Coordinates of C-alpha atoms in Angstrom, one line a residue:
M995 CA -50.5 75.5 -95.8
V996 CA -49.0 77.5 -98.5
L997 CA -47.4 80.7 -97.3
T998 CA -47.9 83.2 -100.2
P999 CA -46.8 86.8 -100.1
L1000 CA -50.5 87.8 -100.0
F1001 CA -51.3 85.4 -97.1
I1002 CA -48.3 86.7 -95.0
I1003 CA -49.2 90.5 -95.6
S1004 CA -52.9 90.1 -94.9
L1005 CA -51.8 88.1 -91.7
L1006 CA -49.6 91.2 -90.7
I1007 CA -52.5 93.6 -91.3
V1008 CA -54.8 91.6 -89.1
F1009 CA -52.1 91.1 -86.6
V1010 CA -51.6 95.1 -86.4
L1011 CA -55.5 95.7 -86.3
V1012 CA -55.6 93.2 -83.5
W1013 CA -53.0 94.5 -81.6
L1014 CA -54.2 98.2 -82.0
F1015 CA -57.7 96.9 -80.6
I1016 CA -56.0 95.2 -77.7
N1017 CA -54.0 98.0 -77.0
T1018 CA -56.8 100.1 -76.2
I1019 CA -57.7 97.6 -73.4
D1020 CA -54.3 97.3 -71.8
K1021 CA -51.3 99.5 -72.2
R1022 CA -48.6 96.9 -71.1
K1023 CA -46.7 96.2 -74.5
W1024 CA -45.6 92.7 -73.7
L1025 CA -49.2 91.6 -72.8
T1026 CA -50.9 93.3 -75.9
F1027 CA -48.3 91.4 -78.2
I1028 CA -48.7 88.0 -76.5
V1029 CA -52.5 88.3 -76.8
S1030 CA -52.5 89.8 -80.3
L1031 CA -50.2 87.0 -81.3
A1032 CA -52.6 84.4 -79.9
L1033 CA -55.7 86.1 -81.4
T1034 CA -54.5 86.9 -84.8
P1035 CA -55.1 83.2 -86.3
L1036 CA -58.6 83.3 -85.0
V1037 CA -59.4 86.7 -86.1
Y1038 CA -58.0 85.9 -89.5
F1039 CA -59.8 82.6 -90.3
Y1040 CA -63.0 83.3 -88.5
I1041 CA -63.4 87.0 -89.4
F1042 CA -61.2 88.5 -92.1
Y1043 CA -61.1 85.6 -94.5
P1044 CA -65.0 84.9 -94.6
V1045 CA -65.5 88.4 -95.1
I1046 CA -63.0 88.6 -98.0
N1047 CA -64.7 85.6 -99.7
I1048 CA -68.2 87.3 -99.3
F1049 CA -67.1 90.2 -101.2
S1050 CA -64.7 88.8 -103.7
N1051 CA -65.7 86.8 -106.8
Y1052 CA -62.8 84.5 -106.7
H1053 CA -63.5 80.9 -107.4
H1054 CA -61.3 78.0 -107.5
E1055 CA -60.5 76.3 -110.8
K1056 CA -60.5 72.6 -111.4
Y1057 CA -59.6 70.5 -114.1
F1058 CA -62.2 69.0 -116.4
N1059 CA -63.5 65.8 -115.1
A1060 CA -66.4 63.9 -116.7
E1061 CA -67.2 62.1 -113.4
A1062 CA -67.6 65.3 -111.3
W1063 CA -69.6 67.1 -114.2
E1064 CA -72.3 64.7 -113.9
E1065 CA -72.4 64.0 -110.3
D1066 CA -71.5 67.5 -108.8
P1067 CA -73.3 70.1 -111.2
E1068 CA -72.4 73.0 -108.7
L1069 CA -68.6 72.5 -109.5
R1070 CA -69.1 72.7 -113.4
F1071 CA -68.3 76.5 -113.2
E1072 CA -65.0 75.7 -111.5
M1073 CA -64.4 73.4 -114.7
L1074 CA -65.4 76.0 -117.3
H1075 CA -62.0 77.8 -117.4
N1076 CA -60.0 74.7 -118.3
I1077 CA -62.9 73.5 -120.9
I1078 CA -62.3 77.0 -122.7
E1079 CA -58.6 77.5 -122.6
D1080 CA -57.6 74.0 -123.5
S1081 CA -60.4 73.8 -126.2
L1082 CA -61.4 70.4 -124.8
L1083 CA -64.3 70.0 -126.8
I1084 CA -63.4 71.6 -130.0
G1085 CA -63.3 69.0 -132.9
K1086 CA -65.3 66.4 -130.7
P1087 CA -68.1 64.6 -132.4
K1088 CA -71.5 64.5 -130.5
R1089 CA -71.3 61.1 -129.4
E1090 CA -67.8 62.0 -127.6
V1091 CA -69.4 65.1 -126.0
K1092 CA -72.5 63.1 -125.0
Q1093 CA -70.2 60.6 -123.2
L1094 CA -68.2 63.6 -121.4
L1095 CA -70.8 65.9 -120.5
G1096 CA -74.2 63.9 -120.9
E1097 CA -77.2 64.6 -122.5
S1098 CA -77.8 68.2 -123.6
E1099 CA -80.0 69.9 -121.1
W1100 CA -81.7 71.8 -123.7
Y1101 CA -81.2 72.9 -127.5
G1102 CA -80.6 76.4 -128.5
W1103 CA -83.0 78.5 -130.7
D1104 CA -81.7 78.7 -134.3
D1105 CA -83.4 81.6 -136.0
S1106 CA -82.5 80.0 -139.5
I1107 CA -85.2 77.2 -139.0
K1108 CA -87.1 79.2 -136.5
A1109 CA -86.8 76.1 -134.1
N1110 CA -84.8 74.4 -131.4
S1111 CA -81.8 73.0 -133.1
E1112 CA -80.1 70.0 -132.4
D1113 CA -76.7 71.3 -133.3
Q1114 CA -76.7 73.9 -130.3
W1115 CA -76.5 72.0 -127.0
N1116 CA -76.7 73.9 -123.8
Y1117 CA -75.5 73.1 -120.2
N1118 CA -76.3 75.1 -117.1
L1119 CA -73.3 75.9 -115.1
G1120 CA -75.0 77.0 -112.0
F1121 CA -74.2 80.3 -110.0
K1122 CA -70.8 81.7 -110.1
P1123 CA -69.3 81.5 -106.6
G1124 CA -69.9 84.6 -104.3
A1125 CA -72.4 86.2 -102.2
F1126 CA -73.9 88.5 -104.7
N1127 CA -74.1 86.5 -107.9
K1128 CA -77.8 85.8 -108.8
D1129 CA -77.3 85.1 -112.3
Q1130 CA -77.0 81.4 -113.7
E1131 CA -74.3 80.9 -116.4
C1132 CA -74.5 78.5 -119.0
I1133 CA -72.4 77.2 -121.7
E1134 CA -73.6 76.6 -125.4
L1135 CA -71.7 74.2 -127.9
L1136 CA -72.4 74.7 -131.5
F1137 CA -72.0 71.7 -133.8
T1138 CA -71.5 71.8 -137.6
N1139 CA -71.2 68.3 -139.4
D1140 CA -71.4 66.4 -136.1
K1141 CA -68.4 68.2 -134.6
V1142 CA -68.1 70.9 -132.0
T1143 CA -67.0 74.1 -133.8
A1144 CA -67.6 76.9 -131.1
L1145 CA -68.7 77.3 -127.6
R1146 CA -69.9 80.3 -125.7
T1147 CA -70.8 81.2 -122.1
Y1148 CA -74.0 83.4 -121.4
K1149 CA -76.0 84.5 -118.4
L1150 CA -79.4 82.8 -118.3
E1151 CA -82.1 85.3 -119.0
K1152 CA -85.1 85.3 -116.5
T1153 CA -88.3 86.6 -118.2
F1154 CA -91.7 86.8 -116.3
E1155 CA -94.9 86.3 -118.0

């Protein structure tokens, strides 16, 4: 376990809250201290930490891995930052992108030809981790002369007919 300043501060806050609660039950300081010390890790990991994860939109970031991209689509969102920041796909030909990401899940609409274009590949990234995220995000790769020239992320629109 890595002891970061944020972890220590939040553990101290939980300890103080537990101590204040236990202090309402019994006024003996030495007993409330020992009980609070014993209960703090339990309260932190089973109550405080899960509640924080529900309301924050923090998610782990992973390095891009072609095998994980194919096998675990729910992890794609975690690899997105690495793909964009390191420009992993920019300049790559279609055949190499197909090896890394697999077949395009769908082609994007091109207004100039009024049809789906084989030069706009789209992949679903799934839902951003968090309790209240209901929008799926996607990544679109734009090809020019058989090479990736740009990529963008967008939220998948839901339309009801």
